[in-house]
Short mmCIF file of C-alpha atoms in Angstrom, two decimals:
data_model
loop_
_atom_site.label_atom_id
_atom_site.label_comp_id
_atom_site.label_asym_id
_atom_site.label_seq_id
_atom_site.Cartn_x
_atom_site.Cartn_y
_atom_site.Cartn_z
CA UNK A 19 11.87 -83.68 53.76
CA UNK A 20 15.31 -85.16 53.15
CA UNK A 21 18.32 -83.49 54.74
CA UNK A 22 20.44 -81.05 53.02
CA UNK A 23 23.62 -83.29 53.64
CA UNK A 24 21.82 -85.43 50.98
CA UNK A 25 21.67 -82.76 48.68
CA UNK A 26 25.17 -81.83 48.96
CA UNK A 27 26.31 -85.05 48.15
CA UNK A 28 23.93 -86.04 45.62
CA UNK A 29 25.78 -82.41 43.62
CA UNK A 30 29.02 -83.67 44.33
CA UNK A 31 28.58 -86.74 42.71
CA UNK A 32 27.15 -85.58 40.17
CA UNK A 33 29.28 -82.56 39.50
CA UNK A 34 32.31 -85.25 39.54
CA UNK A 35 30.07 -87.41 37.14
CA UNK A 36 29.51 -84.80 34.81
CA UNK A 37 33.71 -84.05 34.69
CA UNK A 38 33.88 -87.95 34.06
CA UNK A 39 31.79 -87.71 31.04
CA UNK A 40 33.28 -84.41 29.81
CA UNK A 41 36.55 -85.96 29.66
CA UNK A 42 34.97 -89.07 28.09
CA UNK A 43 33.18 -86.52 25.25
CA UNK A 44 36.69 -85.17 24.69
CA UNK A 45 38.49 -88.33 23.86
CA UNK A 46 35.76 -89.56 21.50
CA UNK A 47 35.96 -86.58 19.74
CA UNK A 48 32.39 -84.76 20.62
CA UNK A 49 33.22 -80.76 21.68
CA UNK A 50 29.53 -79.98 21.88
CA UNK A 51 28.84 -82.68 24.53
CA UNK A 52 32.17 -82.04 26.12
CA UNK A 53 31.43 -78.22 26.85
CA UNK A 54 27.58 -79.43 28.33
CA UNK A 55 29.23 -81.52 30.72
CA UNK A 56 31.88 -79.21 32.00
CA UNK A 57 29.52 -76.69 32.77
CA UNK A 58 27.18 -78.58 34.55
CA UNK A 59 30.21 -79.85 36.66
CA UNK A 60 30.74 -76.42 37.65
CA UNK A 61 26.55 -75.68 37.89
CA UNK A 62 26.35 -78.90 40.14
CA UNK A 63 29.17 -78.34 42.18
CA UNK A 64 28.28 -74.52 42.97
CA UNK A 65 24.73 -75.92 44.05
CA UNK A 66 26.61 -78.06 46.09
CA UNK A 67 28.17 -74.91 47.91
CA UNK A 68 24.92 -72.91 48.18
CA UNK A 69 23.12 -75.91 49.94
CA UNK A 70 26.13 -76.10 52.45
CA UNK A 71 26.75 -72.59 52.64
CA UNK A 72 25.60 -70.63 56.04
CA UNK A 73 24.35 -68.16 53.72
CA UNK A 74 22.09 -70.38 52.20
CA UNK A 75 19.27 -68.79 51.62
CA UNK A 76 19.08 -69.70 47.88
CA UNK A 77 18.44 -73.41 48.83
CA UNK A 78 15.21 -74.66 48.91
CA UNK A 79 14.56 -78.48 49.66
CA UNK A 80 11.83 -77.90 47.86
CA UNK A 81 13.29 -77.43 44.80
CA UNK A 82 16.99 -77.67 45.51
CA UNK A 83 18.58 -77.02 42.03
CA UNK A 84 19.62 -73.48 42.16
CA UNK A 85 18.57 -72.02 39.00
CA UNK A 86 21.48 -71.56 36.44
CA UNK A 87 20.63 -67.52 36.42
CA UNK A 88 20.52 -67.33 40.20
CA UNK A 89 23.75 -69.43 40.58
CA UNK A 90 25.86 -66.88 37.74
CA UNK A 91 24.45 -64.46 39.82
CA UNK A 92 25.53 -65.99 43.27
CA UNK A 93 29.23 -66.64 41.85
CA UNK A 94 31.38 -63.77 42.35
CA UNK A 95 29.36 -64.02 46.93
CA UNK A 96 30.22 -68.13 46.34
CA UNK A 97 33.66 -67.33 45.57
CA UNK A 98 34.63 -64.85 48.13
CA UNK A 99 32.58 -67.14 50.56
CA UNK A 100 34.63 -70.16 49.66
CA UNK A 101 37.91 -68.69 49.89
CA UNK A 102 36.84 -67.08 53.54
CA UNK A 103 35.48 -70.30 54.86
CA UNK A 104 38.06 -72.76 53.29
CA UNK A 105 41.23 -70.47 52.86
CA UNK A 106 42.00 -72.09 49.93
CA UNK A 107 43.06 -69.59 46.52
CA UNK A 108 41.33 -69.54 44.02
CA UNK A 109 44.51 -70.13 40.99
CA UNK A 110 42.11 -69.36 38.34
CA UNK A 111 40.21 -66.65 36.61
CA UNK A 112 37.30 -67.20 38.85
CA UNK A 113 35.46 -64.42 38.65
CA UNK A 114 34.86 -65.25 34.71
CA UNK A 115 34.20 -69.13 34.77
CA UNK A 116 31.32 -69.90 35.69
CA UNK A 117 29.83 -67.23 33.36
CA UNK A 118 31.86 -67.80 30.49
CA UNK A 119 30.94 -71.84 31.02
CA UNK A 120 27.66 -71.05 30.57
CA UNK A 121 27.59 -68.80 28.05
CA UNK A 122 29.65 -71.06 25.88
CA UNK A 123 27.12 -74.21 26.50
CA UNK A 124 24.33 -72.14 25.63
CA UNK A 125 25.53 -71.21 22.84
CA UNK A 126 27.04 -74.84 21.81
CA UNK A 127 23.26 -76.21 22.93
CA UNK A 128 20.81 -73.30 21.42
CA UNK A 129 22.58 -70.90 19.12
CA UNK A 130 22.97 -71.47 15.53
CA UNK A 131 26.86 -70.48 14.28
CA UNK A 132 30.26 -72.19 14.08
CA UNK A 133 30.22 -75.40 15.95
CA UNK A 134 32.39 -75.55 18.97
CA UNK A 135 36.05 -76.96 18.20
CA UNK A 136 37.71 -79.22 20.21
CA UNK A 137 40.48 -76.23 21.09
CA UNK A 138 37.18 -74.80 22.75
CA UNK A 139 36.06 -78.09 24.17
CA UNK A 140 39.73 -78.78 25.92
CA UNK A 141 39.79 -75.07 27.15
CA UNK A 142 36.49 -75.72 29.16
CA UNK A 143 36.82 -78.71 29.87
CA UNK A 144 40.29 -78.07 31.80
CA UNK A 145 38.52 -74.81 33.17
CA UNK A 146 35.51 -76.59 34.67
CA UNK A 147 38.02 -79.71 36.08
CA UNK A 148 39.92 -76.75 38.12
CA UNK A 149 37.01 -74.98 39.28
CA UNK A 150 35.49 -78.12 40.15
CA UNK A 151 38.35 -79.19 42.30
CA UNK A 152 38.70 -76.62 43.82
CA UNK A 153 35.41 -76.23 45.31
CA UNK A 154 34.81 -79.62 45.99
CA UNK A 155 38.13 -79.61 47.74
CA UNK A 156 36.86 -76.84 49.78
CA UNK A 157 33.50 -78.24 50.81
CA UNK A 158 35.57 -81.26 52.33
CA UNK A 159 38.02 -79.06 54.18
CA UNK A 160 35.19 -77.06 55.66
CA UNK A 161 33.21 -80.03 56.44
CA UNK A 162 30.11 -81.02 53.55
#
């Protein structure tokens, strides 16, 4: 079974992939691609935490992606946990992100209604790029 260092880094790179290509969608002009890859910055980057965290019991090396439910659900215990562990502040609405992320990719991906504006592509893309940093900052101060 690989290690769980692995995992951690394989979500980091992928959560800092996934920003790459959401700024990428923005600049070409595609708001529904955009808002996909924000949030999974965010859902890759919070797996990243739960695989690291003490308190992992979510993670499974069996199947190691945390499922997008069980992370929204994990949040508000990742947050608190980060900004214990890390002492770094969370400067954004935190509680809210990761929830309002994905809520506003499932409804860009699966919902029919008013396509997603690039207003509404910038706003999550900047959110996700925060949140991201933040926790990936705090994974390397406390030691991924």
């Amino acid at each position: 079974m690989l290690e769980k260092s692995i995992f951690i880094e394989m979500y980091q790179v992928k959560a800092r992939a996934n920003l790459s290509e959401a700024s990428e969608c923005l600049k070409s002009q595609q708001p529904r691609a955009a808002i996909s890859r924000a949030y999974y910055a965010l859902y890759q980057a919070a797996n990243a935490w739960i695989a690291h965290s003490d308190n992992g019991a979510a993670f499974d090396p069996g199947r190691p992606n945390v499922g997008h439910d069980e992370v929204d659900d994990l949040w508000p215990g990742i947050l608190e946990e980060i900004q214990l562990r890390s002492g770094i502040e969370c400067d954004f609405d935190g509680e809210r992100i990761f929830g309002t992320l994905k809520g506003l990719r499932v409804r860009v991906d699966y919902k029919s209604g008013p396509a997603p504006t690039m207003s509404d592509a910038e706003s999550a893309v900047s959110a996700s790029t925060r949140a991201v940093t933040w926790l990936l900052a705090a994974l390397k101060k406390v030691g991924s």
